[in-house]
Short mmCIF file of C-alpha atoms in Angstrom, two decimals:
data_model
loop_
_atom_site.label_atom_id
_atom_site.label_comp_id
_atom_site.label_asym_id
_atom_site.label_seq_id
_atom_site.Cartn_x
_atom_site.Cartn_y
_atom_site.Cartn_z
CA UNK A 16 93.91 113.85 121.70
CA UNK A 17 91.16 116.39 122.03
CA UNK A 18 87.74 115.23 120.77
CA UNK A 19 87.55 117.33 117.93
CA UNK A 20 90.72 116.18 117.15
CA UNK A 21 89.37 112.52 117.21
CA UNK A 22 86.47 112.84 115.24
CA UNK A 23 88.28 114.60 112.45
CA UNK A 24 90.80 111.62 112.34
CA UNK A 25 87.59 109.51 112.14
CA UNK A 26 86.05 111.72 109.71
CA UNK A 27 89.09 111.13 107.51
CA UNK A 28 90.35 107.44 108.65
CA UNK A 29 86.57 105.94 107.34
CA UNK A 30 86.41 106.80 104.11
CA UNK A 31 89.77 106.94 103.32
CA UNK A 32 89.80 102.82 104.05
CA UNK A 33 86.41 102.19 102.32
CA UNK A 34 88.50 104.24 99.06
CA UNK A 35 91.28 101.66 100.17
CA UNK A 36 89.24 98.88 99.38
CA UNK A 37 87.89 99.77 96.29
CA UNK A 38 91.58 100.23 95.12
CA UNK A 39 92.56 96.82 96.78
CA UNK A 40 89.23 95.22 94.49
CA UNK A 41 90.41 97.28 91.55
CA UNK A 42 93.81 96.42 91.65
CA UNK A 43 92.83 92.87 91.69
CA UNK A 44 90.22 93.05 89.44
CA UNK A 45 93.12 95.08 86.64
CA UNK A 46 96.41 93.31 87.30
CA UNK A 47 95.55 90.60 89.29
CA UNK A 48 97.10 89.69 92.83
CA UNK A 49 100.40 91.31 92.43
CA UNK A 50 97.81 94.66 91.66
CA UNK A 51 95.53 93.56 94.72
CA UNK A 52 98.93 93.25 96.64
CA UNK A 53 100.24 96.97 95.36
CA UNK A 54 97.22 98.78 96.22
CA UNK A 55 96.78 97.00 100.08
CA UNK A 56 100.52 98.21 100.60
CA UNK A 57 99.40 101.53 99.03
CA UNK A 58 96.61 102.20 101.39
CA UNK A 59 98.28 100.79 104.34
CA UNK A 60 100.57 103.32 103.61
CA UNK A 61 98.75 106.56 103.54
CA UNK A 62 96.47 105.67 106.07
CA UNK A 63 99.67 104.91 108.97
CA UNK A 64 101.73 108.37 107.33
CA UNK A 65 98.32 110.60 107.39
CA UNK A 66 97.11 108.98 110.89
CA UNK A 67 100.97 109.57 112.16
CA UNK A 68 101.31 113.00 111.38
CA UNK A 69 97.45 114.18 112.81
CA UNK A 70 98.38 112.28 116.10
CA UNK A 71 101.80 114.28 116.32
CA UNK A 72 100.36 117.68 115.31
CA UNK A 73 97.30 116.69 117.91
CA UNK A 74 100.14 116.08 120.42
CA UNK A 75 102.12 119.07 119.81
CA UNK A 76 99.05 121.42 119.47
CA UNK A 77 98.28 120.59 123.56
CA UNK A 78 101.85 121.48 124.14
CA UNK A 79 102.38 124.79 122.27
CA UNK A 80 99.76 125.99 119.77
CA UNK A 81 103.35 128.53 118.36
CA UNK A 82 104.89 124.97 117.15
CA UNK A 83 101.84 123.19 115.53
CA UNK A 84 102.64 124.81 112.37
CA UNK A 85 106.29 123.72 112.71
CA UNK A 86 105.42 120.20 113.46
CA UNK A 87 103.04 120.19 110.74
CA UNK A 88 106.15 121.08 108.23
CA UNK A 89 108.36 119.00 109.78
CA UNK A 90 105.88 115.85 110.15
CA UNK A 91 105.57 116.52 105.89
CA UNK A 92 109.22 116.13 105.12
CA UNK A 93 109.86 113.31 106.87
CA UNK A 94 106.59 111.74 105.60
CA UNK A 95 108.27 112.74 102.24
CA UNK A 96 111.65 111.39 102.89
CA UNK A 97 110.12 108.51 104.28
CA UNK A 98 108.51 107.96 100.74
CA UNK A 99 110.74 108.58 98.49
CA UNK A 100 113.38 106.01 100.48
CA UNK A 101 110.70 103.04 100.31
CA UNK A 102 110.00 103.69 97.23
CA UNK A 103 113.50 103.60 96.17
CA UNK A 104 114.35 100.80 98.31
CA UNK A 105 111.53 98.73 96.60
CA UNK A 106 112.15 100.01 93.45
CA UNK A 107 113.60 96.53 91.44
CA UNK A 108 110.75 94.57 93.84
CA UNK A 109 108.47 92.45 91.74
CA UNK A 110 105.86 90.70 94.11
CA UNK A 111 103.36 94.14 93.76
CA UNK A 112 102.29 96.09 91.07
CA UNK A 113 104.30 99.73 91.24
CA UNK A 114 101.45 101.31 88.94
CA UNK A 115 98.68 100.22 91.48
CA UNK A 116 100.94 100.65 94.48
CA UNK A 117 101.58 104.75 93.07
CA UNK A 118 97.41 104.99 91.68
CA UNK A 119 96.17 104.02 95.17
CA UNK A 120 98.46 106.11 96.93
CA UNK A 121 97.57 109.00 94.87
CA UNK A 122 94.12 108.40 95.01
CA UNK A 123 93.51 108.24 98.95
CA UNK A 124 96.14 111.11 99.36
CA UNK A 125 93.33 112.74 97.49
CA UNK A 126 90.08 111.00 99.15
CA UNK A 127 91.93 111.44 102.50
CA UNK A 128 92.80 115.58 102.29
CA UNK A 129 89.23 115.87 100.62
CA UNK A 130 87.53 114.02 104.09
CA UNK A 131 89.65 115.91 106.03
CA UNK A 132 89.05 119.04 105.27
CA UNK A 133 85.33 118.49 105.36
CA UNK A 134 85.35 116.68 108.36
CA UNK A 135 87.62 120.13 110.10
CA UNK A 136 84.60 122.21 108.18
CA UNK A 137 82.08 120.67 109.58
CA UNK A 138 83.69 120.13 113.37
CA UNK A 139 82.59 123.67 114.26
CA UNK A 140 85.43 124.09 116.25
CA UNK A 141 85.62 127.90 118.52
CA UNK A 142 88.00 130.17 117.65
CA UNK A 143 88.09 131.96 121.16
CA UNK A 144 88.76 130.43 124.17
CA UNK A 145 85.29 129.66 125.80
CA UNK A 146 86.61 129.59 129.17
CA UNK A 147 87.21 133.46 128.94
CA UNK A 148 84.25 135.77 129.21
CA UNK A 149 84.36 139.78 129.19
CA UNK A 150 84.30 139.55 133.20
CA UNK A 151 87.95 138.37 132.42
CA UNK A 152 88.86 141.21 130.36
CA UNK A 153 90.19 143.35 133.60
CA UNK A 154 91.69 141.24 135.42
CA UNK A 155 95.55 141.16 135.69
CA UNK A 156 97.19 138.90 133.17
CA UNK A 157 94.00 138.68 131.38
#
């Protein structure tokens, strides 16, 4: 993982968990431990999907920068499909609160997008290739 890579994952990972435990309190705090229990599984959730699919894209961006784009896409439907079958799969489950389990998710898909993108704003990334000055410029294969 490239180190601007890494500190926008932290950028996003550390507030996105402090938001997760404010939803974990407020579930508790609004429907008691089945809502404390909803909104842990909710967080968990977003934060392993959203940490999975920047560690693929990271991984597939050092590979070929033409497929980050694809992986990006693809990573997104299967985080999609992957959601919609748990959450049909638990649907008749009783031991969480669904309306805290779908608030929290909802929320830190929010708080995590919203660090993320700040984070990749303020990472001051290069858009050319440093390693490539105008001496470079004509040379073969250059």
């Amino acid at each position: 993982m490239h180190s601007t890579d890494a500190r926008i994952l932290r950028g996003a990972v550390i507030p996105t968990s402090l938001a997760g435990l404010g939803a974990i309190i407020a579930g508790l705090l609004l429907a008691g431990g089945k809502g404390a229990l909803g909104s842990a599984i909710g967080a968990v959730l977003v934060l392993v999907f959203f940490t999975l699919g920047m560690l693929v894209v990271s991984y597939v961006s050092r590979l070929s920068q033409q497929l980050v784009m694809a992986a990006g896409l693809f990573g997104y439907l299967v985080k999609l499909v992957a959601v919609i079958a748990l959450i049909a799969a638990l649907n008749h489950v009783t031991a969480w609160n669904a309306h805290a389990f779908g608030w929290t998710v909802l929320a830190l898909t929010i708080v995590w997008l919203a660090a993320e993108v700040n984070a990749t704003i303020n990472a001051k990334t290069p858009y050319v290739d440093p390693g490539r000055g105008s001496r470079d410029l004509g040379k073969p294969g250059a």
